[in-house]
Amino acid sequence: MKSLDEILAYCNEQAFDLNFTYAKKWKTDGSNRTLVGFLPIYFPREIVHAINGMAVGVMGAGDHKQIIKGDAYYQSYICHLPRGIIEMALDHSMDTFDGFIFPAICDCVRNLSGMFKLAKKGKFQRYFDYPQNFDMAIGGVFYNQELHKIIDDVYKVNGVKMTTENLNHSIKLYNKNRRLIEEIYAIRQEFPWRLSAVDTYKIIRAGLSITVEEHNKILEDVVELIMVENGEPMDNIRVVINGSFCEQPPLGLIKSIEMAGCYIVDDDFMLGSRWIEGDVEEDTNDPLGAL
């Protein structure tokens, strides 16, 4: 097992690599592999994983890239996320990606999907709507159809068909991923000095840029490392940060809150990774229905 410092250094490197070096290498290391970028809100990554793909979170440029060309596509008062992502696309950072998913976050993201299509970024660009009606006979049918559209998009790229066995396997991996993330949060809520909010953020964000198999191993190691006492508890107040949604805060902001004397014990960061409460049903004859 690596030390916590080694894990954090690796996660920091992966989380903020705007060139997606890891994902590009993963694609070239195997046959019929497909890279699918998705914007930062919940997306059922299981369906991409089950058909020999890797769903990569595109979290924007943050404070790691100056926005120049992106400002020609959006008004200056539009939030930083879409402007940063179009900047990355125009800089050819994501040319290796086979397709992009634009979850229904806002009208700006809807427009961004059109911009990617006009710029011919990826072999497909899918604006991904979620059901507003939770009746399985209405919203459930609609959602199932939307998932099938993405499965068909990927199939047209790599020719890999979805199977019940593969999707059940992927669901198990992502259930484990969410359980481990929640376990880390549970430990931090009781012992927040063992792992800072900044370090937690790096660990969770790295999981959107690497395979779920590797991220699960990292999370298991982190859980084991923070189960034992380390550091000294301080007389800090415990706070919860809500409202960030898709736009990610600069690390400096999270660090400033901690240095001001706060333990951030829960948050909305990386909301897509924690959207589902509990497990998706495993080993079913209809795993897509379970999702």
XYZ file of C-alpha atoms in Angstrom:
291
model
C 0.000 0.000 0.000
C 1.217 3.506 -0.836
C 1.413 6.155 1.837
C -1.324 8.771 2.070
C 1.043 11.435 0.735
C 1.843 9.276 -2.308
C -1.856 8.662 -2.959
C -2.646 12.371 -2.659
C 0.163 13.336 -5.042
C -1.114 10.850 -7.625
C -4.739 11.948 -7.222
C -3.778 15.606 -7.549
C -1.966 14.826 -10.802
C -4.935 12.932 -12.258
C -7.654 15.270 -11.005
C -6.264 18.391 -12.660
C -4.740 16.987 -15.836
C -6.570 19.003 -18.491
C -4.955 16.889 -21.219
C -6.488 13.649 -19.878
C -3.213 11.758 -20.286
C -4.396 8.737 -18.288
C -7.600 8.314 -20.300
C -5.818 8.648 -23.625
C -3.271 5.993 -22.606
C -6.076 3.699 -21.424
C -7.708 3.960 -24.827
C -4.558 3.081 -26.781
C -3.656 0.184 -24.461
C -6.588 -1.960 -25.660
C -8.757 -2.651 -28.679
C -12.246 -1.253 -29.302
C -11.968 1.048 -26.298
C -14.100 4.192 -26.285
C -13.637 7.466 -24.405
C -16.794 9.375 -23.503
C -16.609 12.750 -21.793
C -19.466 13.916 -19.581
C -20.111 17.198 -17.821
C -20.149 17.465 -14.030
C -23.437 16.192 -12.748
C -24.777 12.662 -12.325
C -24.352 10.412 -15.344
C -24.809 6.588 -15.200
C -21.210 5.718 -16.045
C -22.095 2.038 -15.724
C -23.591 1.921 -19.221
C -20.357 3.173 -20.809
C -18.154 0.883 -18.695
C -20.257 -2.152 -19.669
C -19.579 -1.636 -23.383
C -15.803 -1.307 -23.194
C -15.801 2.416 -22.600
C -14.505 4.857 -20.046
C -16.691 7.773 -18.945
C -14.446 10.735 -18.079
C -15.672 13.714 -16.084
C -14.988 17.009 -17.851
C -14.993 19.417 -14.932
C -13.913 22.575 -16.711
C -10.646 24.474 -16.675
C -11.055 26.021 -13.241
C -8.175 28.325 -12.412
C -5.718 26.149 -14.368
C -6.294 27.751 -17.775
C -6.887 31.308 -18.923
C -10.132 31.711 -20.843
C -9.529 33.538 -24.134
C -11.214 31.791 -27.073
C -14.063 30.620 -24.840
C -15.125 34.221 -24.244
C -15.863 34.561 -27.954
C -18.513 31.835 -27.635
C -20.288 32.953 -24.469
C -21.204 36.228 -22.844
C -18.776 37.265 -20.112
C -21.464 36.979 -17.418
C -22.026 33.285 -18.177
C -20.493 31.021 -15.516
C -16.930 29.841 -15.900
C -17.678 26.151 -16.591
C -18.958 26.228 -20.211
C -16.461 28.911 -21.202
C -13.624 26.808 -19.779
C -14.798 23.628 -21.491
C -15.094 25.224 -24.943
C -11.614 26.672 -24.365
C -10.275 23.165 -23.712
C -12.047 21.823 -26.792
C -10.614 24.551 -29.022
C -7.149 23.813 -27.611
C -7.584 20.193 -28.825
C -7.295 18.782 -25.287
C -10.142 16.342 -25.958
C -9.595 15.410 -29.600
C -9.023 11.749 -28.613
C -12.512 11.485 -27.104
C -15.051 9.539 -29.132
C -18.128 11.284 -27.824
C -19.537 13.685 -25.276
C -22.557 13.610 -22.973
C -24.112 16.910 -21.916
C -26.470 16.207 -19.009
C -29.440 18.557 -18.643
C -27.774 21.038 -16.295
C -28.756 24.381 -17.831
C -29.394 26.189 -21.115
C -25.692 27.078 -21.395
C -24.768 23.393 -21.415
C -27.505 22.719 -23.969
C -25.881 25.336 -26.200
C -22.454 23.830 -25.502
C -23.611 20.506 -26.945
C -24.506 22.333 -30.148
C -21.134 24.051 -30.240
C -19.341 20.705 -29.946
C -21.468 19.352 -32.791
C -20.698 22.326 -35.039
C -16.990 22.080 -34.165
C -17.104 18.323 -34.914
C -15.688 17.400 -31.512
C -16.195 13.651 -31.066
C -18.140 11.206 -33.195
C -21.314 11.938 -31.215
C -22.582 14.723 -28.971
C -25.592 13.821 -26.867
C -27.671 16.235 -24.788
C -28.914 13.934 -22.048
C -32.321 14.750 -20.565
C -33.551 13.327 -17.269
C -37.183 12.424 -16.553
C -39.188 14.859 -14.462
C -41.987 12.320 -13.962
C -40.959 9.437 -11.703
C -43.771 7.100 -12.666
C -41.961 4.068 -14.115
C -44.551 3.814 -16.906
C -43.849 7.398 -17.982
C -40.536 8.804 -16.758
C -39.063 5.326 -16.472
C -39.817 4.504 -20.097
C -38.439 7.876 -21.211
C -35.232 7.408 -19.193
C -34.741 3.892 -20.563
C -35.027 5.276 -24.089
C -32.462 7.990 -23.317
C -30.008 5.390 -21.979
C -30.465 3.288 -25.101
C -29.569 6.288 -27.276
C -26.188 6.552 -25.544
C -25.614 2.801 -25.736
C -26.318 2.992 -29.483
C -23.968 5.973 -29.835
C -21.097 3.999 -28.300
C -21.968 0.844 -30.275
C -21.614 2.798 -33.525
C -18.067 3.724 -32.443
C -16.681 0.416 -31.149
C -19.184 -2.254 -32.187
C -19.435 -3.660 -28.639
C -22.896 -4.877 -27.629
C -24.402 -4.455 -24.188
C -24.926 -7.678 -22.235
C -26.807 -8.295 -18.993
C -23.702 -9.870 -17.454
C -21.430 -6.943 -18.306
C -23.864 -4.294 -17.068
C -24.430 -6.166 -13.791
C -20.645 -6.303 -13.340
C -20.330 -2.555 -13.960
C -23.153 -1.793 -11.512
C -21.307 -3.736 -8.798
C -18.115 -1.755 -9.394
C -19.847 1.624 -9.169
C -21.928 0.562 -6.166
C -18.653 -0.249 -4.430
C -17.217 3.088 -5.519
C -20.106 5.045 -3.989
C -20.027 2.968 -0.788
C -16.320 3.664 -0.318
C -16.802 7.386 -0.920
C -19.568 7.469 1.680
C -17.363 5.529 4.095
C -14.650 8.171 3.737
C -17.200 10.904 4.392
C -18.532 9.032 7.433
C -15.039 8.742 8.928
C -14.308 12.398 8.227
C -17.544 13.526 9.861
C -16.364 11.937 13.099
C -12.629 12.568 12.695
C -12.271 15.463 10.199
C -8.636 16.129 11.099
C -7.538 12.782 9.651
C -8.171 13.891 6.048
C -8.668 17.492 4.994
C -11.508 18.594 2.730
C -8.958 19.640 0.094
C -7.401 16.170 0.089
C -10.816 14.514 0.018
C -11.730 16.642 -2.994
C -8.591 15.552 -4.870
C -9.298 11.877 -4.164
C -12.922 12.039 -5.320
C -12.178 14.164 -8.386
C -9.386 11.842 -9.516
C -12.002 9.108 -9.782
C -13.591 10.933 -12.714
C -10.360 10.727 -14.727
C -9.228 7.137 -14.076
C -10.850 3.707 -14.300
C -13.341 2.739 -11.612
C -11.239 -0.355 -10.848
C -8.184 1.730 -9.985
C -10.214 4.326 -8.112
C -11.826 1.636 -5.967
C -8.358 0.398 -4.979
C -7.318 3.955 -4.052
C -10.484 4.469 -1.997
C -9.949 1.164 -0.158
C -6.412 2.225 0.746
C -7.583 5.661 1.901
C -10.271 4.127 4.123
C -7.685 1.832 5.711
C -5.227 4.694 6.235
C -7.708 7.063 7.893
C -9.254 4.381 10.086
C -6.234 4.802 12.371
C -5.634 7.984 14.321
C -3.340 10.562 12.792
C -2.981 14.266 13.302
C -4.360 16.315 16.189
C -7.976 17.451 16.605
C -8.359 21.223 16.648
C -11.011 23.478 18.121
C -12.605 24.087 14.716
C -16.285 24.513 13.942
C -17.963 21.897 11.743
C -19.598 23.267 8.609
C -21.473 21.948 5.584
C -21.014 23.551 2.153
C -24.029 23.441 -0.157
C -24.942 24.988 -3.458
C -21.889 24.424 -5.678
C -23.796 22.105 -8.073
C -21.664 21.770 -11.226
C -19.267 24.725 -11.044
C -16.235 23.562 -9.066
C -14.573 25.873 -6.542
C -10.852 26.587 -6.721
C -8.847 24.546 -4.232
C -7.710 27.797 -2.656
C -11.263 28.580 -1.592
C -11.722 25.204 0.121
C -8.336 25.593 1.786
C -9.158 29.140 2.950
C -12.340 27.932 4.656
C -10.356 25.250 6.473
C -7.578 27.646 7.450
C -10.203 30.044 8.809
C -10.972 27.442 11.481
C -13.579 25.182 9.903
C -13.906 21.457 9.424
C -15.891 20.886 6.230
C -17.726 17.685 7.167
C -20.045 17.489 4.159
C -20.336 19.211 0.797
C -21.840 19.329 -2.679
C -18.504 18.973 -4.486
C -18.382 16.253 -7.156
C -22.130 15.908 -6.764
C -22.427 13.415 -9.607
C -20.276 10.894 -7.736
C -22.630 10.912 -4.755
C -26.015 11.462 -6.376
C -27.427 8.000 -5.702
C -28.280 7.075 -2.107
C -27.782 3.375 -1.522
C -26.946 0.719 -4.097
C -28.362 0.107 -7.537
C -29.931 -3.365 -7.531
C -27.356 -6.005 -8.513
C -27.546 -9.306 -10.424
C -30.924 -8.669 -12.030
C -32.293 -9.814 -15.376
C -32.912 -6.151 -16.200
C -29.885 -4.135 -15.005
C -30.823 -1.187 -17.213
C -34.172 -1.107 -15.438
C -32.302 -1.211 -12.113
C -30.346 1.898 -13.122
